[in-house]
mmCIF file of C-alpha atoms and ligand atoms in Angstrom:
data_model
loop_
_atom_site.group_PDB
_atom_site.id
_atom_site.type_symbol
_atom_site.label_atom_id
_atom_site.label_comp_id
_atom_site.label_asym_id
_atom_site.label_seq_id
_atom_site.Cartn_x
_atom_site.Cartn_y
_atom_site.Cartn_z
ATOM 1 C CA UNK A 3 97.213 116.808 88.390
ATOM 2 C CA UNK A 4 97.689 118.154 91.921
ATOM 3 C CA UNK A 5 99.398 115.852 94.401
ATOM 4 C CA UNK A 6 97.247 113.554 96.536
ATOM 5 C CA UNK A 7 97.930 112.493 100.124
ATOM 6 C CA UNK A 8 96.676 109.389 101.937
ATOM 7 C CA UNK A 9 96.448 110.238 105.615
ATOM 8 C CA UNK A 10 93.142 108.474 106.197
ATOM 9 C CA UNK A 11 90.650 106.449 104.190
ATOM 10 C CA UNK A 12 88.493 109.576 103.893
ATOM 11 C CA UNK A 13 91.146 111.123 101.624
ATOM 12 C CA UNK A 14 89.758 108.972 98.783
ATOM 13 C CA UNK A 15 86.263 108.703 97.323
ATOM 14 C CA UNK A 16 84.281 105.473 97.145
ATOM 15 C CA UNK A 17 85.039 105.288 93.413
ATOM 16 C CA UNK A 18 88.754 105.809 94.042
ATOM 17 C CA UNK A 19 88.699 103.106 96.714
ATOM 18 C CA UNK A 20 87.240 100.741 94.120
ATOM 19 C CA UNK A 21 89.984 101.725 91.656
ATOM 20 C CA UNK A 22 92.720 101.014 94.233
ATOM 21 C CA UNK A 23 91.201 97.607 95.100
ATOM 22 C CA UNK A 24 91.043 96.778 91.393
ATOM 23 C CA UNK A 25 94.693 97.831 90.914
ATOM 24 C CA UNK A 26 95.643 95.596 93.863
ATOM 25 C CA UNK A 27 94.612 92.400 92.080
ATOM 26 C CA UNK A 28 96.412 93.222 88.845
ATOM 27 C CA UNK A 29 99.828 91.676 88.096
ATOM 28 C CA UNK A 30 102.498 94.000 89.533
ATOM 29 C CA UNK A 31 104.179 94.522 86.158
ATOM 30 C CA UNK A 32 100.912 95.797 84.640
ATOM 31 C CA UNK A 33 101.142 98.901 86.861
ATOM 32 C CA UNK A 34 104.317 99.990 85.086
ATOM 33 C CA UNK A 35 107.182 101.793 86.862
ATOM 34 C CA UNK A 36 105.608 105.050 88.088
ATOM 35 C CA UNK A 37 108.391 105.494 90.677
ATOM 36 C CA UNK A 38 111.186 104.952 88.136
ATOM 37 C CA UNK A 39 114.183 107.012 89.148
ATOM 38 C CA UNK A 40 112.472 108.239 92.316
ATOM 39 C CA UNK A 41 112.931 107.479 95.988
ATOM 40 C CA UNK A 42 110.307 106.728 98.616
ATOM 41 C CA UNK A 43 111.009 107.959 102.143
ATOM 42 C CA UNK A 44 109.809 105.441 104.754
ATOM 43 C CA UNK A 45 110.045 107.055 108.204
ATOM 44 C CA UNK A 46 109.175 104.969 111.274
ATOM 45 C CA UNK A 47 108.738 106.486 114.752
ATOM 46 C CA UNK A 48 107.434 103.065 115.918
ATOM 47 C CA UNK A 49 108.452 99.456 115.218
ATOM 48 C CA UNK A 50 107.100 97.594 112.182
ATOM 49 C CA UNK A 51 107.354 94.268 110.452
ATOM 50 C CA UNK A 52 104.617 94.048 107.792
ATOM 51 C CA UNK A 53 104.437 97.737 106.893
ATOM 52 C CA UNK A 54 108.158 98.268 106.397
ATOM 53 C CA UNK A 55 108.712 95.045 104.496
ATOM 54 C CA UNK A 56 105.663 95.331 102.220
ATOM 55 C CA UNK A 57 106.292 99.003 101.465
ATOM 56 C CA UNK A 58 109.932 98.387 100.551
ATOM 57 C CA UNK A 59 108.917 95.622 98.141
ATOM 58 C CA UNK A 60 105.986 97.618 96.714
ATOM 59 C CA UNK A 61 108.204 100.642 96.023
ATOM 60 C CA UNK A 62 110.768 98.405 94.313
ATOM 61 C CA UNK A 63 108.097 96.718 92.170
ATOM 62 C CA UNK A 64 107.033 100.189 90.974
ATOM 63 C CA UNK A 65 110.600 101.020 89.952
ATOM 64 C CA UNK A 66 111.468 103.198 92.963
ATOM 65 C CA UNK A 67 114.116 103.115 95.673
ATOM 66 C CA UNK A 68 112.892 102.889 99.293
ATOM 67 C CA UNK A 69 114.872 104.749 101.967
ATOM 68 C CA UNK A 70 114.050 103.427 105.435
ATOM 69 C CA UNK A 71 114.738 105.851 108.287
ATOM 70 C CA UNK A 72 114.064 105.487 112.012
ATOM 71 C CA UNK A 73 112.251 108.305 113.756
ATOM 72 C CA UNK A 74 115.229 108.720 116.113
ATOM 73 C CA UNK A 75 117.316 109.897 113.173
ATOM 74 C CA UNK A 76 114.785 112.412 111.863
ATOM 75 C CA UNK A 77 113.615 113.603 115.329
ATOM 76 C CA UNK A 78 110.577 115.600 114.169
ATOM 77 C CA UNK A 79 110.481 119.033 115.842
ATOM 78 C CA UNK A 80 113.607 118.256 117.890
ATOM 79 C CA UNK A 81 116.438 118.095 115.349
ATOM 80 C CA UNK A 82 114.425 120.166 112.842
ATOM 81 C CA UNK A 83 110.799 121.151 112.224
ATOM 82 C CA UNK A 84 108.421 118.716 110.493
ATOM 83 C CA UNK A 85 108.021 121.225 107.667
ATOM 84 C CA UNK A 86 111.765 121.390 106.963
ATOM 85 C CA UNK A 87 111.864 117.578 106.794
ATOM 86 C CA UNK A 88 108.967 117.540 104.312
ATOM 87 C CA UNK A 89 110.343 120.260 102.049
ATOM 88 C CA UNK A 90 113.802 118.682 101.964
ATOM 89 C CA UNK A 91 112.689 115.084 101.352
ATOM 90 C CA UNK A 92 110.275 116.199 98.608
ATOM 91 C CA UNK A 93 113.361 117.056 96.564
ATOM 92 C CA UNK A 94 114.604 113.457 96.658
ATOM 93 C CA UNK A 95 111.468 111.337 96.682
ATOM 94 C CA UNK A 96 108.309 110.643 94.706
ATOM 95 C CA UNK A 97 106.438 109.942 97.951
ATOM 96 C CA UNK A 98 106.977 110.505 101.692
ATOM 97 C CA UNK A 99 105.552 107.833 104.018
ATOM 98 C CA UNK A 100 105.561 108.025 107.815
ATOM 99 C CA UNK A 101 104.500 105.990 110.869
ATOM 100 C CA UNK A 102 104.036 108.485 113.681
ATOM 101 C CA UNK A 103 102.827 108.899 117.242
ATOM 102 C CA UNK A 104 100.779 112.046 116.566
ATOM 103 C CA UNK A 105 98.485 112.249 113.528
ATOM 104 C CA UNK A 106 99.187 115.993 113.350
ATOM 105 C CA UNK A 107 102.717 115.156 112.185
ATOM 106 C CA UNK A 108 101.512 113.464 108.975
ATOM 107 C CA UNK A 109 99.098 116.373 108.438
ATOM 108 C CA UNK A 110 101.983 118.847 108.736
ATOM 109 C CA UNK A 111 104.167 116.730 106.428
ATOM 110 C CA UNK A 112 101.367 116.737 103.850
ATOM 111 C CA UNK A 113 100.800 120.476 104.139
ATOM 112 C CA UNK A 114 104.493 121.241 103.544
ATOM 113 C CA UNK A 115 105.338 118.550 100.969
ATOM 114 C CA UNK A 116 105.052 118.978 97.207
ATOM 115 C CA UNK A 117 104.903 115.167 96.793
ATOM 116 C CA UNK A 118 102.246 112.746 98.159
ATOM 117 C CA UNK A 119 102.387 111.869 101.871
ATOM 118 C CA UNK A 120 101.200 108.479 103.131
ATOM 119 C CA UNK A 121 100.209 107.651 106.721
ATOM 120 C CA UNK A 122 101.717 104.271 107.625
ATOM 121 C CA UNK A 123 99.925 104.346 111.042
ATOM 122 C CA UNK A 124 99.197 107.164 113.453
ATOM 123 C CA UNK A 125 97.407 107.353 116.797
ATOM 124 C CA UNK A 126 94.084 107.853 114.988
ATOM 125 C CA UNK A 127 94.314 105.885 111.721
ATOM 126 C CA UNK A 128 95.893 102.958 109.919
ATOM 127 C CA UNK A 129 94.495 103.375 106.407
ATOM 128 C CA UNK A 130 97.074 101.128 104.692
ATOM 129 C CA UNK A 131 95.894 98.286 106.934
ATOM 130 C CA UNK A 132 92.242 98.969 106.079
ATOM 131 C CA UNK A 133 92.959 98.606 102.354
ATOM 132 C CA UNK A 134 94.437 95.141 102.960
ATOM 133 C CA UNK A 135 91.552 94.249 105.279
ATOM 134 C CA UNK A 136 88.845 94.895 102.692
ATOM 135 C CA UNK A 137 90.919 93.369 99.897
ATOM 136 C CA UNK A 138 91.159 90.181 101.975
ATOM 137 C CA UNK A 139 87.470 90.147 102.932
ATOM 138 C CA UNK A 140 86.472 90.582 99.290
ATOM 139 C CA UNK A 141 88.768 87.719 98.249
ATOM 140 C CA UNK A 142 87.198 85.480 100.880
ATOM 141 C CA UNK A 143 83.542 86.573 100.823
ATOM 142 C CA UNK A 144 82.989 88.534 97.603
ATOM 143 C CA UNK A 145 81.167 91.861 97.712
ATOM 144 C CA UNK A 146 80.868 93.404 101.177
ATOM 145 C CA UNK A 147 77.631 95.240 100.346
ATOM 146 C CA UNK A 148 75.116 94.300 103.043
ATOM 147 C CA UNK A 149 77.613 92.123 104.937
ATOM 148 C CA UNK A 150 77.945 92.282 108.728
ATOM 149 C CA UNK A 151 81.490 92.874 110.021
ATOM 150 C CA UNK A 152 82.288 92.555 113.733
ATOM 151 C CA UNK A 153 85.016 94.360 115.655
ATOM 152 C CA UNK A 154 85.667 92.977 119.142
ATOM 153 C CA UNK A 155 88.026 95.000 121.362
ATOM 154 C CA UNK A 156 89.609 98.437 121.381
ATOM 155 C CA UNK A 157 88.254 101.167 119.105
ATOM 156 C CA UNK A 158 91.747 102.127 117.975
ATOM 157 C CA UNK A 159 93.480 103.358 114.822
ATOM 158 C CA UNK A 160 92.868 100.045 112.993
ATOM 159 C CA UNK A 161 89.215 99.909 114.090
ATOM 160 C CA UNK A 162 88.546 103.478 112.925
ATOM 161 C CA UNK A 163 90.047 102.951 109.456
ATOM 162 C CA UNK A 164 88.276 99.601 109.086
ATOM 163 C CA UNK A 165 84.969 101.284 109.951
ATOM 164 C CA UNK A 166 85.529 104.001 107.347
ATOM 165 C CA UNK A 167 86.320 101.588 104.547
ATOM 166 C CA UNK A 168 83.546 99.155 105.530
ATOM 167 C CA UNK A 169 80.809 101.805 105.481
ATOM 168 C CA UNK A 170 82.096 103.121 102.144
ATOM 169 C CA UNK A 171 81.690 99.622 100.660
ATOM 170 C CA UNK A 172 78.160 99.197 102.049
ATOM 171 C CA UNK A 173 78.932 96.867 104.968
ATOM 172 C CA UNK A 174 77.423 97.045 108.456
ATOM 173 C CA UNK A 175 80.144 97.219 111.099
ATOM 174 C CA UNK A 176 79.341 96.444 114.735
ATOM 175 C CA UNK A 177 81.783 97.378 117.479
ATOM 176 C CA UNK A 178 81.840 95.575 120.836
ATOM 177 C CA UNK A 179 84.194 97.350 123.251
ATOM 178 C CA UNK A 180 84.359 97.762 127.034
ATOM 179 C CA UNK A 181 82.936 101.008 128.451
ATOM 180 C CA UNK A 182 85.313 103.867 127.711
ATOM 181 C CA UNK A 183 87.106 102.045 124.884
ATOM 182 C CA UNK A 184 84.447 102.145 122.159
ATOM 183 C CA UNK A 185 83.490 104.735 119.512
ATOM 184 C CA UNK A 186 81.620 107.846 120.661
ATOM 185 C CA UNK A 187 78.155 108.587 119.282
ATOM 186 C CA UNK A 188 79.686 111.398 117.229
ATOM 187 C CA UNK A 189 82.251 108.992 115.801
ATOM 188 C CA UNK A 190 79.526 106.488 114.872
ATOM 189 C CA UNK A 191 77.543 109.271 113.180
ATOM 190 C CA UNK A 192 80.646 110.379 111.260
ATOM 191 C CA UNK A 193 81.319 106.810 110.113
ATOM 192 C CA UNK A 194 77.693 106.249 109.123
ATOM 193 C CA UNK A 195 77.772 109.310 106.866
ATOM 194 C CA UNK A 196 80.699 108.024 104.789
ATOM 195 C CA UNK A 197 78.755 105.659 102.546
ATOM 196 C CA UNK A 198 75.878 103.234 102.121
ATOM 197 C CA UNK A 199 76.864 101.017 105.080
ATOM 198 C CA UNK A 200 76.274 101.551 108.803
ATOM 199 C CA UNK A 201 78.333 101.641 112.015
ATOM 200 C CA UNK A 202 76.943 100.735 115.445
ATOM 201 C CA UNK A 203 78.062 99.926 118.972
ATOM 202 C CA UNK A 204 76.708 96.841 120.713
ATOM 203 C CA UNK A 205 77.154 95.961 124.337
ATOM 204 C CA UNK A 206 78.505 92.412 124.133
ATOM 205 C CA UNK A 207 80.906 90.550 121.812
ATOM 206 C CA UNK A 208 78.148 87.989 121.152
ATOM 207 C CA UNK A 209 75.880 90.729 119.765
ATOM 208 C CA UNK A 210 78.650 91.928 117.452
ATOM 209 C CA UNK A 211 79.563 88.557 115.953
ATOM 210 C CA UNK A 212 76.068 87.135 115.496
ATOM 211 C CA UNK A 213 75.618 86.670 111.731
ATOM 212 C CA UNK A 214 78.967 88.332 110.935
ATOM 213 C CA UNK A 215 80.997 87.145 107.946
ATOM 214 C CA UNK A 216 84.172 88.611 109.430
ATOM 215 C CA UNK A 217 85.330 88.977 113.036
ATOM 216 C CA UNK A 218 88.187 91.449 113.582
ATOM 217 C CA UNK A 219 90.283 92.295 116.582
ATOM 218 C CA UNK A 220 93.643 93.904 117.421
ATOM 219 C CA UNK A 221 95.934 94.290 120.401
ATOM 220 C CA UNK A 222 94.338 95.861 123.481
ATOM 221 C CA UNK A 223 97.493 97.944 124.033
ATOM 222 C CA UNK A 224 98.670 99.848 120.974
ATOM 223 C CA UNK A 225 102.178 101.188 120.475
ATOM 224 C CA UNK A 226 102.571 104.234 122.710
ATOM 225 C CA UNK A 227 100.031 102.980 125.297
ATOM 226 C CA UNK A 228 102.414 100.626 127.132
ATOM 227 C CA UNK A 229 101.946 102.415 130.479
ATOM 228 C CA UNK A 230 98.206 101.574 130.332
ATOM 229 C CA UNK A 231 98.760 97.868 129.744
ATOM 230 C CA UNK A 232 97.731 96.564 133.202
ATOM 231 C CA UNK A 233 94.558 98.684 133.287
ATOM 232 C CA UNK A 234 93.667 97.631 129.764
ATOM 233 C CA UNK A 235 94.138 93.914 130.493
ATOM 234 C CA UNK A 236 91.650 94.359 133.335
ATOM 235 C CA UNK A 237 89.170 96.462 131.330
ATOM 236 C CA UNK A 238 89.116 94.101 128.324
ATOM 237 C CA UNK A 239 88.499 90.930 130.349
ATOM 238 C CA UNK A 240 85.768 88.985 128.496
ATOM 239 C CA UNK A 241 86.576 90.546 125.109
ATOM 240 C CA UNK A 242 88.947 87.829 123.828
ATOM 241 C CA UNK A 243 88.018 86.211 120.524
ATOM 242 C CA UNK A 244 87.580 82.540 121.406
ATOM 243 C CA UNK A 245 86.433 79.483 119.456
ATOM 244 C CA UNK A 246 83.143 79.686 121.346
ATOM 245 C CA UNK A 247 82.630 83.309 120.260
ATOM 246 C CA UNK A 248 83.476 82.426 116.636
ATOM 247 C CA UNK A 249 80.838 79.650 116.716
ATOM 248 C CA UNK A 250 78.163 82.382 116.945
ATOM 249 C CA UNK A 251 79.328 84.097 113.742
ATOM 250 C CA UNK A 252 78.205 83.057 110.268
ATOM 251 C CA UNK A 253 79.447 79.480 109.580
ATOM 252 C CA UNK A 254 81.584 80.883 106.719
ATOM 253 C CA UNK A 255 83.051 83.643 108.884
ATOM 254 C CA UNK A 256 86.741 84.499 108.801
ATOM 255 C CA UNK A 257 88.866 85.749 111.681
ATOM 256 C CA UNK A 258 90.952 88.844 110.916
ATOM 257 C CA UNK A 259 93.860 90.417 112.799
ATOM 258 C CA UNK A 260 96.267 93.089 111.502
ATOM 259 C CA UNK A 261 99.065 91.546 113.617
ATOM 260 C CA UNK A 262 101.158 91.471 115.713
ATOM 261 C CA UNK A 263 98.743 89.202 117.637
ATOM 262 C CA UNK A 264 98.943 88.310 121.314
ATOM 263 C CA UNK A 265 97.655 84.763 121.751
ATOM 264 C CA UNK A 266 95.820 84.182 124.999
ATOM 265 C CA UNK A 267 95.067 87.917 125.280
ATOM 266 C CA UNK A 268 92.827 89.425 122.557
ATOM 267 C CA UNK A 269 92.604 86.113 120.651
ATOM 268 C CA UNK A 270 92.948 82.450 121.537
ATOM 269 C CA UNK A 271 95.657 80.499 119.721
ATOM 270 C CA UNK A 272 92.987 78.067 118.472
ATOM 271 C CA UNK A 273 91.336 80.930 116.544
ATOM 272 C CA UNK A 274 94.472 82.771 115.418
ATOM 273 C CA UNK A 275 96.073 79.575 114.135
ATOM 274 C CA UNK A 276 92.861 77.754 113.177
ATOM 275 C CA UNK A 277 91.073 77.249 109.857
ATOM 276 C CA UNK A 278 88.955 80.417 110.182
ATOM 277 C CA UNK A 279 92.004 82.683 110.472
ATOM 278 C CA UNK A 280 92.758 84.980 107.544
ATOM 279 C CA UNK A 281 95.476 86.910 109.352
ATOM 280 C CA UNK A 282 98.419 85.743 107.243
ATOM 281 C CA UNK A 283 96.459 86.380 104.036
ATOM 282 C CA UNK A 284 95.787 89.906 105.364
ATOM 283 C CA UNK A 285 99.492 90.359 105.991
ATOM 284 C CA UNK A 286 100.379 89.186 102.486
ATOM 285 C CA UNK A 287 97.767 91.515 101.030
ATOM 286 C CA UNK A 288 99.555 94.474 102.602
ATOM 287 C CA UNK A 289 102.003 94.182 99.689
ATOM 288 C CA UNK A 290 99.323 94.174 97.005
ATOM 289 C CA UNK A 291 97.188 96.968 98.461
ATOM 290 C CA UNK A 292 100.253 99.132 99.206
ATOM 291 C CA UNK A 293 101.555 98.736 95.651
ATOM 292 C CA UNK A 294 98.110 99.714 94.343
ATOM 293 C CA UNK A 295 97.854 102.758 96.638
ATOM 294 C CA UNK A 296 101.327 104.019 95.696
ATOM 295 C CA UNK A 297 100.598 103.529 91.991
ATOM 296 C CA UNK A 298 97.296 105.395 92.419
ATOM 297 C CA UNK A 299 99.050 108.329 94.128
ATOM 298 C CA UNK A 300 101.546 108.426 91.242
ATOM 299 C CA UNK A 301 98.651 108.757 88.777
ATOM 300 C CA UNK A 302 98.077 105.167 87.648
ATOM 301 C CA UNK A 303 94.387 104.435 87.040
ATOM 302 C CA UNK A 304 92.595 101.595 85.244
HETATM 303 N N1 CP B 13 99.778 95.417 110.782
HETATM 304 C C1 CP B 13 100.904 96.158 110.797
HETATM 305 O O1 CP B 13 100.898 97.347 110.511
HETATM 306 O O2 CP B 13 102.011 95.455 111.143
HETATM 307 P P1 CP B 13 103.438 96.081 111.497
HETATM 308 O O3 CP B 13 103.269 96.921 112.728
HETATM 309 O O4 CP B 13 104.306 94.871 111.725
HETATM 310 O O5 CP B 13 103.894 96.921 110.342
HETATM 311 N N1 NVA B 14 96.723 99.227 116.991
HETATM 312 C C1 NVA B 14 98.078 98.746 116.832
HETATM 313 C C2 NVA B 14 98.294 98.306 115.429
HETATM 314 C C3 NVA B 14 99.647 97.700 115.164
HETATM 315 C C4 NVA B 14 99.872 97.350 113.713
HETATM 316 C C5 NVA B 14 99.052 99.832 117.233
HETATM 317 O O1 NVA B 14 98.813 101.010 116.913
HETATM 318 O O2 NVA B 14 100.056 99.531 117.878
#
């Protein structure tokens, strides 16, 4: 079997996505120890809480040894080329995982590595988060086929990966973003072609959440965009997820946030910490979906 990478959700088929979600709800020990005797390189150019912690535990549950390394130590293309890092680490590890500023870096790692490469967040995608997002929504709501999912806020890495996975599972995702911060028409067309679901832009948050079974948001200022923070706070005025906005969603709707969350900015504390919030469940599911993804890449199937 040739090695598989996971740089974005589109690296797996709809059937493979289903397999990974099924593996995620199995007892950890039933997946065996596919990383037995192997390392897992976990390289972080940006801070992390959930991703680092859940990946270290997932690797250990699969019998492997996680090696956490800060980006400052590796210094891609400064201390040595990305390709030299990939070829060297592939001799120690069963999998190379990286959180990077530029998506091209994980693409170059994957091209040079003989072992699977996993994107733990880039400027364009956060596919590990999307796996936990759909796992959580399925636990809460059941099948997502035909369901309406709302995204209120920035069309960022998390929003893009969530759109990909939602359309693949037959859901209808609606994005409400300020002008200049939403998906392009080409991006919506690309998303819509990924599966039986649909992806659309709407002008107002109210139009996105109406009838939705899940309302998602994320920070308005992603890591690496700190210099834009003041302009973004101004541009996103009116796009906070409030209790009033949630009252227009389906009565069973859940609130979802990948975290870290900024209360009083993209979400009110009453929503983030209220009964509709599924954010902590999402965070916990990062462990289960990551373990499933790593097992899948190491060849574990049903
Ligand atoms: N959601 C997420 O990726 O969290 P961390 O940045 O804390 O890893
Ligand atoms: N969009 C955020 C997600 C953090 C987990 C960022 O890239 O900083």
